[in-house]
């Protein structure tokens, strides 16, 4: 589905659209349209805060996202909705494992309800100082 149609169906402008086509012409593969809403770039916020920020922004659209994800999943089996969170550890961030920033993270019921409603998977990546 073209990203412009996703935008119209969700009534929400994405932060970024990416269209990827196949490098092979035989057999031909349709283009893949990625419709994205981004959080703060290269954030060192705790994962809980990053996830909650995105969920709060998208919660009013949860039902529409879930309906669209379900339709896309029926067209082509797989998972069409992913909440991807990327955290970068920096020297400015408080050290993990301290009273101010304990190790681990937590998803409350509100976030879990959002993931269920949107049919989304959660993908979390964390990167250290060398990136």
Coordinates of N, CA and C in Angstrom, one line a residue:
X1 N 0.9 -1.2 0.0 CA 0.0 0.0 0.0 C 0.9 1.2 0.0
X2 N 0.6 2.2 -0.9 CA 1.4 3.4 -0.9 C 1.3 4.2 0.4
X3 N 2.4 4.8 0.8 CA 2.5 5.6 2.0 C 1.4 6.7 2.0
X4 N 1.2 7.3 0.9 CA 0.2 8.4 0.8 C -1.2 7.8 1.2
X5 N -1.5 6.6 0.8 CA -2.8 6.0 1.2 C -2.9 5.7 2.7
X6 N -1.7 5.3 3.2 CA -1.7 5.0 4.7 C -1.9 6.3 5.4
X7 N -1.3 7.4 5.0 CA -1.5 8.7 5.6 C -3.0 9.1 5.5
X8 N -3.6 9.0 4.4 CA -5.0 9.3 4.3 C -5.9 8.5 5.2
X9 N -5.6 7.2 5.2 CA -6.4 6.3 6.1 C -6.3 6.5 7.5
X10 N -5.1 6.9 8.0 CA -4.8 7.2 9.4 C -5.1 8.6 9.8
X11 N -5.2 9.5 8.8 CA -5.4 10.9 9.1 C -4.3 11.5 10.0
X12 N -3.1 11.0 9.7 CA -1.9 11.4 10.5 C -0.7 11.5 9.5
X13 N 0.0 12.6 9.6 CA 1.2 12.7 8.7 C 2.3 12.0 9.4
X14 N 3.1 11.2 8.6 CA 4.3 10.6 9.1 C 5.4 11.6 9.2
X15 N 6.4 11.2 10.0 CA 7.6 12.0 10.1 C 8.5 11.6 8.9
X16 N 8.4 10.4 8.4 CA 9.3 10.0 7.4 C 8.6 8.9 6.6
X17 N 8.8 8.9 5.3 CA 8.3 7.8 4.4 C 9.5 7.3 3.6
X18 N 9.6 6.0 3.5 CA 10.7 5.4 2.7 C 10.1 4.4 1.8
X19 N 10.5 4.4 0.5 CA 10.0 3.4 -0.5 C 11.2 2.7 -0.9
X20 N 11.1 1.3 -0.8 CA 12.2 0.5 -1.2 C 11.7 -0.4 -2.3
X21 N 12.5 -0.5 -3.4 CA 12.1 -1.4 -4.5 C 13.0 -2.6 -4.6
X22 N 12.6 -3.6 -5.3 CA 13.4 -4.8 -5.5 C 14.6 -4.5 -6.4
X23 N 15.8 -5.1 -6.1 CA 16.9 -4.9 -7.0 C 16.9 -5.9 -8.1
X24 N 16.0 -6.9 -8.0 CA 15.9 -8.0 -9.0 C 14.6 -7.7 -9.9
X25 N 14.7 -7.9 -11.1 CA 13.6 -7.7 -12.0 C 12.9 -9.0 -12.3
X26 N 13.5 -10.1 -12.0 CA 12.9 -11.4 -12.2 C 13.1 -12.3 -11.0
X27 N 12.1 -12.7 -10.3 CA 10.7 -12.2 -10.4 C 10.6 -10.8 -9.9
X28 N 9.6 -10.1 -10.4 CA 9.4 -8.7 -10.0 C 8.8 -8.7 -8.6
X29 N 9.2 -7.8 -7.7 CA 8.6 -7.6 -6.4 C 8.1 -6.2 -6.3
X30 N 7.0 -6.1 -5.6 CA 6.4 -4.7 -5.5 C 7.3 -3.9 -4.5
X31 N 7.1 -2.6 -4.6 CA 7.8 -1.7 -3.7 C 7.3 -1.9 -2.3
X32 N 8.1 -1.6 -1.3 CA 7.7 -1.6 0.1 C 7.7 -0.2 0.5
X33 N 6.6 0.2 1.1 CA 6.4 1.6 1.6 C 6.5 1.5 3.1
X34 N 7.4 2.3 3.7 CA 7.5 2.4 5.1 C 7.0 3.7 5.6
X35 N 6.1 3.7 6.5 CA 5.4 4.9 7.0 C 5.9 5.0 8.5
X36 N 6.6 6.1 8.8 CA 7.2 6.2 10.1 C 6.9 7.4 10.9
X37 N 6.8 7.2 12.2 CA 6.7 8.3 13.2 C 7.9 8.1 14.1
X38 N 8.7 9.2 14.2 CA 9.9 9.1 15.0 C 9.9 9.8 16.3
X39 N 10.7 9.3 17.2 CA 10.9 10.0 18.5 C 12.1 10.8 18.4
X40 N 12.7 11.2 19.5 CA 13.9 12.1 19.5 C 15.1 11.3 18.9
X41 N 15.8 11.9 18.0 CA 16.9 11.2 17.3 C 18.1 10.9 18.3
X42 N 18.7 9.8 18.1 CA 19.8 9.3 19.0 C 19.6 9.6 20.4
X43 N 18.4 9.2 20.9 CA 18.1 9.5 22.3 C 18.8 8.6 23.3
X44 N 19.1 9.1 24.5 CA 19.6 8.3 25.6 C 18.6 8.3 26.7
X45 N 17.3 8.7 26.4 CA 16.3 8.6 27.4 C 16.1 7.2 27.8
X46 N 15.6 6.9 29.1 CA 15.3 5.5 29.4 C 14.2 5.0 28.5
X47 N 14.3 3.7 28.2 CA 13.4 3.1 27.2 C 11.9 3.3 27.6
X48 N 11.6 3.2 28.9 CA 10.2 3.5 29.3 C 9.7 4.8 28.8
X49 N 10.5 5.9 29.0 CA 10.1 7.2 28.6 C 10.0 7.4 27.0
X50 N 11.0 6.7 26.3 CA 10.9 6.8 24.9 C 9.6 6.1 24.3
X51 N 9.3 5.0 24.9 CA 8.1 4.2 24.4 C 6.9 5.0 24.8
X52 N 6.8 5.5 26.0 CA 5.6 6.3 26.4 C 5.4 7.5 25.6
X53 N 6.5 8.2 25.2 CA 6.4 9.4 24.4 C 5.7 9.1 23.0
X54 N 6.2 8.0 22.4 CA 5.6 7.6 21.1 C 4.1 7.1 21.3
X55 N 3.9 6.3 22.3 CA 2.5 5.8 22.6 C 1.5 7.0 22.8
X56 N 1.9 7.9 23.6 CA 1.0 9.1 23.9 C 0.7 9.8 22.6
X57 N 1.7 10.0 21.7 CA 1.5 10.7 20.5 C 0.6 9.9 19.6
X58 N 0.7 8.6 19.6 CA -0.1 7.8 18.6 C -1.4 7.2 19.2
X59 N -1.6 7.3 20.5 CA -2.7 6.6 21.1 C -4.1 7.0 20.5
X60 N -4.3 8.3 20.1 CA -5.6 8.6 19.5 C -5.8 7.9 18.2
X61 N -4.8 7.4 17.6 CA -4.9 6.7 16.3 C -4.8 5.2 16.4
X62 N -4.8 4.7 17.6 CA -4.5 3.2 17.8 C -5.5 2.4 17.0
X63 N -6.8 2.7 17.1 CA -7.8 1.9 16.4 C -7.6 1.9 14.9
X64 N -7.3 3.0 14.3 CA -7.1 3.1 12.9 C -5.8 2.4 12.5
X65 N -4.7 2.5 13.3 CA -3.5 1.8 13.0 C -3.8 0.3 13.1
X66 N -4.5 -0.2 14.1 CA -4.8 -1.6 14.2 C -5.6 -2.1 13.0
X67 N -6.6 -1.3 12.6 CA -7.4 -1.7 11.4 C -6.5 -1.8 10.2
X68 N -5.7 -0.8 9.9 CA -4.8 -0.8 8.8 C -3.8 -2.0 8.8
X69 N -3.2 -2.2 10.0 CA -2.3 -3.3 10.2 C -2.9 -4.6 9.9
X70 N -4.2 -4.8 10.4 CA -4.9 -6.0 10.1 C -5.1 -6.3 8.7
X71 N -5.5 -5.2 8.0 CA -5.8 -5.3 6.5 C -4.5 -5.7 5.8
X72 N -3.4 -5.0 6.1 CA -2.1 -5.3 5.5 C -1.6 -6.7 5.8
X73 N -1.9 -7.2 7.0 CA -1.5 -8.5 7.4 C -2.3 -9.6 6.6
X74 N -3.6 -9.3 6.3 CA -4.4 -10.2 5.5 C -3.9 -10.2 4.1
X75 N -3.5 -9.1 3.5 CA -3.0 -9.1 2.2 C -1.7 -9.8 2.0
X76 N -0.8 -9.7 3.0 CA 0.5 -10.3 2.9 C 0.9 -10.8 4.3
X77 N 0.8 -12.1 4.6 CA 1.1 -12.5 6.0 C 2.4 -12.0 6.5
X78 N 2.4 -11.7 7.8 CA 3.6 -11.2 8.4 C 3.2 -10.1 9.4
X79 N 4.1 -9.3 9.8 CA 3.7 -8.3 10.8 C 4.0 -6.9 10.1
X80 N 2.9 -6.2 10.0 CA 3.0 -4.9 9.3 C 3.2 -3.7 10.2
X81 N 3.0 -3.9 11.5 CA 3.1 -2.8 12.5 C 4.2 -3.2 13.5
X82 N 5.2 -2.2 13.7 CA 6.2 -2.4 14.6 C 6.5 -1.1 15.3
X83 N 6.6 -1.2 16.7 CA 7.0 -0.1 17.4 C 8.5 -0.3 17.7
X84 N 9.4 0.4 17.0 CA 10.8 0.2 17.1 C 11.4 1.3 17.9
X85 N 12.1 0.9 18.9 CA 12.8 1.9 19.8 C 14.2 1.7 19.8
X86 N 15.0 2.7 19.6 CA 16.5 2.6 19.5 C 17.0 3.6 20.5
X87 N 17.8 3.1 21.5 CA 18.5 3.9 22.5 C 20.0 3.9 22.3
X88 N 20.6 5.0 22.4 CA 22.0 5.2 22.4 C 22.5 5.6 23.8
X89 N 23.5 4.8 24.3 CA 24.1 5.2 25.6 C 25.1 6.2 25.3
X90 N 25.1 7.3 26.1 CA 26.1 8.4 25.9 C 26.7 8.7 27.2
X91 N 27.8 9.5 27.1 CA 28.5 9.9 28.3 C 27.6 10.9 29.2
X92 N 26.7 11.6 28.5 CA 25.8 12.5 29.2 C 24.7 11.8 30.0
X93 N 24.4 10.6 29.6 CA 23.3 9.9 30.3 C 23.7 9.4 31.6
X94 N 22.8 9.4 32.6 CA 23.2 8.8 33.9 C 23.5 7.3 33.8
X95 N 24.5 6.9 34.5 CA 24.9 5.5 34.4 C 23.7 4.6 34.8
X96 N 23.6 3.5 34.0 CA 22.6 2.5 34.4 C 23.0 1.7 35.6
X97 N 22.0 1.3 36.4 CA 22.3 0.5 37.6 C 22.5 1.4 38.8
X98 N 22.1 2.6 38.7 CA 22.2 3.6 39.8 C 20.8 3.8 40.4
X99 N 20.7 4.4 41.6 CA 19.3 4.7 42.1 C 18.5 5.6 41.2
X100 N 19.2 6.5 40.5 CA 18.5 7.4 39.6 C 18.1 6.7 38.3
X101 N 18.8 5.7 37.9 CA 18.5 5.0 36.7 C 18.7 3.5 36.8
X102 N 17.8 2.8 37.4 CA 18.0 1.4 37.6 C 18.1 0.6 36.3
X103 N 18.7 -0.6 36.3 CA 18.7 -1.4 35.2 C 17.3 -1.9 34.8
X104 N 17.1 -2.2 33.6 CA 15.8 -2.7 33.2 C 14.8 -1.6 32.7
X105 N 13.7 -2.0 32.2 CA 12.6 -1.1 31.8 C 11.3 -1.8 32.0
X106 N 10.2 -1.0 31.9 CA 8.9 -1.5 32.3 C 7.9 -1.0 31.3
X107 N 6.9 -1.8 30.9 CA 5.8 -1.4 30.1 C 4.5 -1.5 30.9
X108 N 3.8 -0.4 31.1 CA 2.6 -0.5 31.8 C 1.4 -0.9 31.0
X109 N 0.3 -1.1 31.6 CA -0.9 -1.6 30.9 C -1.3 -0.7 29.7
X110 N -1.2 0.6 29.9 CA -1.5 1.6 28.8 C -0.7 1.3 27.6
X111 N 0.6 1.0 27.7 CA 1.5 0.7 26.6 C 1.1 -0.6 26.0
X112 N 0.9 -1.6 26.8 CA 0.5 -3.0 26.4 C -0.9 -2.9 25.6
X113 N -1.8 -2.1 26.1 CA -3.1 -2.0 25.4 C -2.9 -1.3 24.1
X114 N -2.0 -0.4 24.0 CA -1.7 0.3 22.7 C -1.1 -0.8 21.7
X115 N -0.1 -1.5 22.2 CA 0.5 -2.6 21.3 C -0.6 -3.6 20.8
X116 N -1.5 -4.0 21.7 CA -2.5 -4.9 21.3 C -3.5 -4.3 20.3
X117 N -3.9 -3.0 20.6 CA -4.8 -2.3 19.7 C -4.3 -2.1 18.3
X118 N -3.0 -1.8 18.2 CA -2.3 -1.5 16.9 C -1.8 -2.8 16.2
X119 N -1.9 -3.9 16.9 CA -1.4 -5.2 16.4 C 0.2 -5.1 16.1
X120 N 0.8 -4.3 16.9 CA 2.2 -4.0 16.7 C 3.1 -4.9 17.6
X121 N 4.3 -5.2 17.0 CA 5.4 -5.9 17.7 C 6.2 -4.8 18.3
X122 N 7.0 -5.1 19.3 CA 7.9 -4.2 20.0 C 9.3 -4.7 19.6
X123 N 10.1 -3.8 19.0 CA 11.5 -4.1 18.7 C 12.4 -3.1 19.4
X124 N 13.2 -3.5 20.3 CA 14.1 -2.6 21.0 C 15.5 -2.8 20.7
X125 N 16.3 -1.8 20.3 CA 17.7 -1.9 20.0 C 18.4 -0.9 21.0
X126 N 19.6 -1.3 21.5 CA 20.4 -0.5 22.3 C 21.8 -0.5 21.8
X127 N 22.4 0.7 21.8 CA 23.8 0.8 21.2 C 24.6 1.5 22.2
X128 N 25.9 1.1 22.3 CA 26.9 1.7 23.3 C 27.5 2.9 22.8
X129 N 28.6 3.3 23.4 CA 29.3 4.5 23.2 C 30.0 4.6 21.8
X130 N 30.4 3.5 21.2 CA 31.2 3.5 20.0 C 30.5 3.8 18.8
X131 N 29.2 4.0 18.8 CA 28.5 4.2 17.5 C 28.3 5.7 17.2

